[in-house]
């Protein structure tokens, strides 16, 4: 029996053409979203549902990593994540077929490099957003030893 449930709400208001304003009563910022320019009537330079789908995977990966790293007492200098999503038509209808997450983690102590890779892999396996997707998610991590200036 499930005992913990959380609810998240968003509001989307159509503005004009193929754009809308995304907001939430629990979030300070709102922003515009649109059909991407690859589709008829799409808008250049704006967040699209496709961007948000990929961003949800990468941001969930990051927050999951932060929890596991803290619990594991892994000290790190920086984490950047580049994410790429591929849109295809495997069954004749558009769907996001693949997301590649490329986290680059900077640590200061070389002896924790293996531990860092294990934590990155655990974060990918535990991320609730990517576990909820039918899209294949691939992890291509890089751990760099160094100090940021």
Coordinates of N, CA and C in Angstrom, one line a residue:
X1 N 0.8 -1.2 0.0 CA 0.0 0.0 0.0 C 0.9 1.2 0.0
X2 N 0.6 2.1 -0.9 CA 1.4 3.4 -1.0 C 0.9 4.4 0.0
X3 N 1.9 4.9 0.8 CA 1.5 5.8 1.9 C 2.0 7.2 1.6
X4 N 2.9 7.4 0.7 CA 3.4 8.8 0.4 C 3.0 9.2 -1.0
X5 N 2.3 10.3 -1.1 CA 1.9 10.9 -2.4 C 2.2 12.4 -2.4
X6 N 2.7 12.8 -3.5 CA 3.0 14.3 -3.6 C 2.3 14.7 -4.9
X7 N 1.8 15.9 -4.9 CA 1.1 16.5 -6.0 C 1.8 17.8 -6.5
X8 N 1.9 17.9 -7.8 CA 2.5 19.1 -8.4 C 1.6 19.6 -9.4
X9 N 1.4 21.0 -9.4 CA 0.4 21.6 -10.3 C 1.1 22.6 -11.2
X10 N 0.7 22.7 -12.4 CA 1.1 23.8 -13.3 C -0.1 24.4 -14.0
X11 N 0.1 25.6 -14.5 CA -1.0 26.3 -15.2 C -0.4 26.7 -16.5
X12 N -1.1 26.5 -17.6 CA -0.6 26.9 -18.9 C -1.7 27.7 -19.6
X13 N -1.4 29.0 -20.0 CA -2.3 29.9 -20.6 C -1.9 30.2 -22.0
X14 N -2.8 29.9 -23.0 CA -2.4 30.2 -24.4 C -2.3 31.7 -24.5
X15 N -1.2 32.2 -25.2 CA -1.0 33.6 -25.5 C -1.5 34.0 -26.9
X16 N -0.9 33.4 -27.9 CA -1.3 33.6 -29.3 C -0.5 32.6 -30.1
X17 N -1.0 32.4 -31.3 CA -0.3 31.5 -32.3 C 0.0 30.2 -31.6
X18 N 1.3 29.8 -31.5 CA 1.7 28.5 -30.9 C 2.5 28.7 -29.7
X19 N 2.1 29.8 -28.9 CA 2.8 30.1 -27.6 C 1.9 30.1 -26.5
X20 N 2.4 29.8 -25.3 CA 1.6 29.9 -24.1 C 2.5 30.3 -22.9
X21 N 1.9 30.6 -21.8 CA 2.7 31.0 -20.6 C 2.5 29.9 -19.5
X22 N 3.6 29.3 -19.1 CA 3.7 28.3 -18.1 C 3.9 28.9 -16.7
X23 N 3.1 28.5 -15.7 CA 3.3 29.0 -14.4 C 2.8 27.9 -13.4
X24 N 3.1 28.2 -12.1 CA 2.6 27.4 -11.0 C 2.5 28.3 -9.8
X25 N 1.5 28.1 -9.0 CA 1.3 28.9 -7.8 C 2.4 28.7 -6.8
X26 N 3.2 27.6 -6.9 CA 4.2 27.2 -6.0 C 5.6 27.6 -6.5
X27 N 5.7 28.2 -7.7 CA 7.0 28.6 -8.3 C 7.0 30.1 -8.6
X28 N 8.1 30.8 -8.3 CA 8.1 32.2 -8.5 C 8.2 32.6 -9.9
X29 N 8.8 31.9 -10.8 CA 9.0 32.3 -12.2 C 8.0 31.6 -13.1
X30 N 7.6 32.4 -14.1 CA 6.8 31.8 -15.2 C 7.6 32.1 -16.5
X31 N 7.3 31.3 -17.5 CA 7.9 31.6 -18.7 C 7.1 31.1 -19.9
X32 N 7.4 31.5 -21.1 CA 6.7 31.2 -22.3 C 7.2 29.9 -22.9
X33 N 6.3 29.1 -23.4 CA 6.6 27.9 -24.1 C 6.0 27.9 -25.5
X34 N 6.5 27.2 -26.4 CA 6.0 27.2 -27.8 C 6.3 25.9 -28.5
X35 N 5.6 25.8 -29.6 CA 5.9 24.7 -30.5 C 7.3 25.0 -31.1
X36 N 8.2 23.9 -31.1 CA 9.6 24.2 -31.6 C 9.6 24.5 -33.1
X37 N 10.6 25.2 -33.6 CA 10.6 25.7 -34.9 C 10.7 24.5 -36.0
X38 N 11.0 23.3 -35.6 CA 11.0 22.2 -36.5 C 9.6 21.8 -37.0
X39 N 8.6 22.3 -36.4 CA 7.2 22.0 -36.7 C 6.5 23.2 -37.3
X40 N 5.5 23.0 -38.1 CA 4.8 24.2 -38.8 C 4.3 25.2 -37.7
X41 N 4.6 26.4 -37.9 CA 4.2 27.5 -37.0 C 5.0 27.6 -35.8
X42 N 6.1 26.8 -35.7 CA 6.9 26.7 -34.5 C 7.6 28.1 -34.3
X43 N 8.1 28.3 -33.1 CA 8.7 29.6 -32.7 C 10.2 29.3 -32.3
X44 N 11.0 30.1 -33.0 CA 12.5 30.0 -32.7 C 12.8 30.7 -31.3
X45 N 13.8 30.1 -30.6 CA 14.3 30.7 -29.4 C 13.5 30.6 -28.2
X46 N 12.5 29.7 -28.1 CA 11.7 29.6 -26.9 C 11.7 28.1 -26.4
X47 N 11.4 28.0 -25.2 CA 11.3 26.6 -24.6 C 10.2 25.9 -25.2
X48 N 10.4 24.6 -25.5 CA 9.3 23.8 -26.1 C 9.0 22.6 -25.2
X49 N 7.9 21.9 -25.4 CA 7.7 20.7 -24.6 C 8.8 19.7 -24.7
X50 N 9.5 19.7 -25.9 CA 10.6 18.8 -26.0 C 11.8 19.1 -25.2
X51 N 12.0 20.5 -25.1 CA 13.1 20.9 -24.2 C 12.8 20.6 -22.7
X52 N 11.5 20.8 -22.4 CA 11.1 20.6 -21.0 C 11.2 19.1 -20.6
X53 N 10.8 18.3 -21.6 CA 10.9 16.8 -21.3 C 12.4 16.4 -21.0
X54 N 13.3 16.9 -21.8 CA 14.7 16.6 -21.6 C 15.2 17.2 -20.3
X55 N 14.8 18.5 -20.1 CA 15.2 19.2 -18.9 C 14.7 18.5 -17.6
X56 N 13.5 17.9 -17.7 CA 13.0 17.2 -16.5 C 13.9 16.0 -16.2
X57 N 14.4 15.3 -17.2 CA 15.3 14.2 -17.0 C 16.6 14.6 -16.4
X58 N 17.2 15.7 -17.0 CA 18.5 16.1 -16.5 C 18.4 16.8 -15.1
X59 N 17.4 17.5 -14.8 CA 17.3 18.2 -13.5 C 17.0 17.1 -12.4
X60 N 16.2 16.1 -12.8 CA 15.9 15.0 -11.8 C 17.2 14.2 -11.5
X61 N 18.0 14.0 -12.6 CA 19.3 13.3 -12.4 C 20.1 14.1 -11.5
X62 N 20.2 15.4 -11.7 CA 21.0 16.3 -10.8 C 20.6 16.2 -9.4
X63 N 19.3 16.4 -9.1 CA 18.8 16.5 -7.7 C 19.0 15.1 -7.1
X64 N 18.8 14.0 -7.8 CA 19.0 12.7 -7.3 C 20.5 12.5 -7.0
X65 N 21.4 12.9 -7.9 CA 22.8 12.8 -7.6 C 23.2 13.6 -6.4
X66 N 22.7 14.8 -6.2 CA 23.1 15.6 -5.0 C 22.7 14.9 -3.7
X67 N 21.6 14.3 -3.7 CA 21.1 13.5 -2.5 C 22.1 12.4 -2.2
X68 N 22.3 11.6 -3.2 CA 23.2 10.4 -3.1 C 24.6 10.8 -2.7
X69 N 25.1 11.8 -3.4 CA 26.5 12.3 -3.1 C 26.6 12.8 -1.7
X70 N 25.6 13.5 -1.2 CA 25.7 14.0 0.2 C 25.6 12.8 1.2
X71 N 24.7 11.9 0.9 CA 24.6 10.7 1.8 C 25.9 9.9 1.8
X72 N 26.6 9.9 0.6 CA 27.8 9.1 0.5 C 29.0 9.9 0.8
X73 N 28.8 11.1 1.2 CA 29.9 12.0 1.6 C 31.0 12.2 0.5
X74 N 30.5 12.3 -0.7 CA 31.4 12.6 -1.9 C 31.5 14.1 -2.0
X75 N 32.7 14.6 -1.9 CA 32.9 16.0 -2.1 C 33.3 16.2 -3.6
X76 N 32.7 17.3 -4.1 CA 33.0 17.6 -5.5 C 33.0 19.1 -5.7
X77 N 33.6 19.5 -6.8 CA 33.8 20.9 -7.1 C 32.7 21.5 -8.0
X78 N 32.3 20.6 -8.9 CA 31.3 21.1 -9.9 C 30.6 19.9 -10.6
X79 N 29.4 20.2 -11.1 CA 28.7 19.2 -11.9 C 28.0 20.0 -13.0
X80 N 28.2 19.6 -14.2 CA 27.5 20.2 -15.4 C 26.9 19.0 -16.1
X81 N 25.7 19.1 -16.6 CA 25.1 18.0 -17.3 C 24.6 18.6 -18.7
X82 N 25.1 17.9 -19.7 CA 24.6 18.2 -21.1 C 23.7 17.1 -21.4
X83 N 22.5 17.4 -21.9 CA 21.5 16.4 -22.2 C 21.0 16.6 -23.6
X84 N 20.9 15.5 -24.4 CA 20.4 15.6 -25.7 C 19.2 14.6 -25.9
X85 N 18.2 15.0 -26.5 CA 17.0 14.2 -26.7 C 16.8 14.0 -28.2
X86 N 16.5 12.8 -28.6 CA 16.2 12.5 -30.0 C 14.7 12.2 -30.2
X87 N 14.1 12.9 -31.1 CA 12.7 12.8 -31.5 C 12.7 11.9 -32.7
X88 N 11.9 10.9 -32.7 CA 11.8 10.0 -33.9 C 10.4 9.5 -34.1
X89 N 10.2 8.7 -35.1 CA 8.9 8.1 -35.4 C 9.0 6.6 -35.5
X90 N 9.3 5.9 -34.4 CA 9.5 4.5 -34.6 C 8.3 3.7 -35.0
X91 N 7.1 4.2 -34.6 CA 5.8 3.5 -35.0 C 5.0 4.4 -35.8
X92 N 5.6 5.4 -36.5 CA 4.8 6.3 -37.4 C 4.3 7.5 -36.7
X93 N 4.5 7.6 -35.3 CA 4.1 8.8 -34.6 C 5.3 9.3 -33.8
X94 N 5.4 10.6 -33.7 CA 6.5 11.2 -33.0 C 6.5 10.8 -31.5
X95 N 7.8 10.5 -31.0 CA 8.0 10.3 -29.6 C 9.5 10.5 -29.4
X96 N 9.8 10.8 -28.1 CA 11.2 11.0 -27.7 C 11.8 9.6 -27.6
X97 N 12.7 9.2 -28.5 CA 13.2 7.9 -28.5 C 14.4 7.6 -27.6
X98 N 15.1 8.7 -27.3 CA 16.3 8.6 -26.5 C 16.7 9.9 -25.9
X99 N 17.2 9.8 -24.7 CA 17.9 10.9 -24.0 C 19.2 10.5 -23.6
X100 N 20.2 11.3 -23.9 CA 21.6 11.0 -23.5 C 22.0 12.1 -22.4
X101 N 22.3 11.6 -21.2 CA 22.8 12.5 -20.2 C 24.3 12.4 -20.1
X102 N 25.0 13.5 -20.2 CA 26.4 13.6 -20.2 C 26.9 14.5 -19.0
X103 N 26.8 13.9 -17.8 CA 27.3 14.6 -16.6 C 28.8 14.7 -16.6
X104 N 29.3 15.9 -16.3 CA 30.8 16.1 -16.1 C 30.9 16.5 -14.7
X105 N 31.6 15.7 -13.9 CA 31.7 15.9 -12.4 C 33.2 16.2 -12.2
X106 N 33.4 17.3 -11.4 CA 34.8 17.6 -11.0 C 35.0 17.3 -9.6
X107 N 36.0 16.5 -9.3 CA 36.3 16.1 -7.9 C 37.8 16.5 -7.7
X108 N 38.2 16.7 -6.4 CA 39.5 17.1 -6.1 C 40.5 16.0 -5.8
X109 N 39.9 14.8 -5.4 CA 40.8 13.7 -5.0 C 40.6 12.5 -5.9
X110 N 41.7 12.2 -6.6 CA 41.7 11.1 -7.5 C 41.2 9.8 -7.0
X111 N 41.5 9.5 -5.7 CA 41.1 8.2 -5.1 C 39.6 8.0 -5.0
X112 N 38.8 9.1 -5.2 CA 37.4 8.9 -5.1 C 36.7 8.9 -6.5
X113 N 37.6 8.7 -7.6 CA 37.0 8.7 -8.9 C 36.1 7.5 -9.1
X114 N 36.4 6.3 -8.7 CA 35.6 5.1 -8.9 C 34.2 5.3 -8.1
X115 N 34.4 5.9 -6.9 CA 33.2 6.1 -6.1 C 32.3 7.1 -6.8
X116 N 32.9 8.1 -7.4 CA 32.1 9.2 -8.1 C 31.3 8.5 -9.3
X117 N 32.0 7.7 -10.0 CA 31.3 7.0 -11.1 C 30.1 6.2 -10.6
X118 N 30.3 5.4 -9.5 CA 29.3 4.6 -8.9 C 28.1 5.5 -8.5
X119 N 28.3 6.6 -7.9 CA 27.3 7.5 -7.5 C 26.5 8.1 -8.7
X120 N 27.2 8.4 -9.7 CA 26.6 8.9 -10.9 C 25.6 7.8 -11.5
X121 N 26.1 6.6 -11.5 CA 25.3 5.5 -12.0 C 24.1 5.2 -11.1
X122 N 24.3 5.3 -9.8 CA 23.2 5.1 -8.9 C 22.1 6.2 -9.1
X123 N 22.6 7.5 -9.3 CA 21.7 8.6 -9.5 C 20.8 8.3 -10.8
X124 N 21.4 7.8 -11.8 CA 20.7 7.5 -13.0 C 19.6 6.4 -12.8
X125 N 20.0 5.4 -12.0 CA 19.1 4.3 -11.7 C 18.0 4.7 -10.8
X126 N 18.2 5.7 -9.9 CA 17.2 6.1 -8.9 C 16.4 7.3 -9.3
X127 N 16.7 8.0 -10.4 CA 15.9 9.2 -10.8 C 14.5 8.8 -11.1
X128 N 13.6 9.4 -10.4 CA 12.2 9.0 -10.5 C 11.6 9.5 -11.8
X129 N 12.1 10.6 -12.4 CA 11.5 11.0 -13.7 C 11.9 10.1 -14.8
X130 N 13.2 9.7 -14.9 CA 13.6 8.8 -16.0 C 13.1 7.4 -15.8
X131 N 12.9 7.0 -14.6 CA 12.2 5.7 -14.3 C 10.8 5.7 -14.8
X132 N 10.2 6.9 -14.8 CA 8.8 7.1 -15.2 C 8.6 7.2 -16.7
X133 N 9.7 7.3 -17.5 CA 9.6 7.5 -18.9 C 9.7 6.2 -19.6
X134 N 9.1 6.1 -20.8 CA 9.4 4.9 -21.6 C 10.6 5.2 -22.5
X135 N 11.0 6.4 -22.6 CA 12.2 6.8 -23.4 C 13.5 6.2 -22.8
X136 N 14.3 5.6 -23.7 CA 15.6 5.1 -23.3 C 16.5 6.2 -22.8
X137 N 17.1 6.1 -21.6 CA 18.0 7.1 -21.1 C 19.4 6.5 -21.0
X138 N 20.3 7.1 -21.6 CA 21.7 6.6 -21.6 C 22.6 7.6 -20.8
X139 N 23.4 7.0 -20.0 CA 24.3 7.8 -19.2 C 25.7 7.7 -19.8
X140 N 26.4 8.9 -20.0 CA 27.7 8.9 -20.5 C 28.5 9.9 -19.6
X141 N 28.9 9.4 -18.4 CA 29.5 10.2 -17.4 C 31.0 10.5 -17.6
X142 N 31.4 11.6 -17.1 CA 32.9 11.9 -17.1 C 33.2 12.5 -15.7
X143 N 34.2 11.9 -15.1 CA 34.7 12.4 -13.8 C 36.1 13.0 -14.1
X144 N 36.3 14.2 -13.7 CA 37.6 14.9 -13.9 C 38.1 15.3 -12.5
X145 N 39.4 15.0 -12.3 CA 40.1 15.4 -11.1 C 40.7 16.8 -11.3
X146 N 40.4 17.7 -10.5 CA 41.0 19.1 -10.6 C 40.3 20.0 -9.6
X147 N 40.7 21.3 -9.7 CA 40.1 22.3 -8.9 C 39.7 23.4 -9.8
X148 N 38.5 23.9 -9.5 CA 38.0 25.1 -10.3 C 38.7 26.4 -9.8
X149 N 39.0 27.3 -10.7 CA 39.5 28.6 -10.3 C 38.4 29.5 -9.8

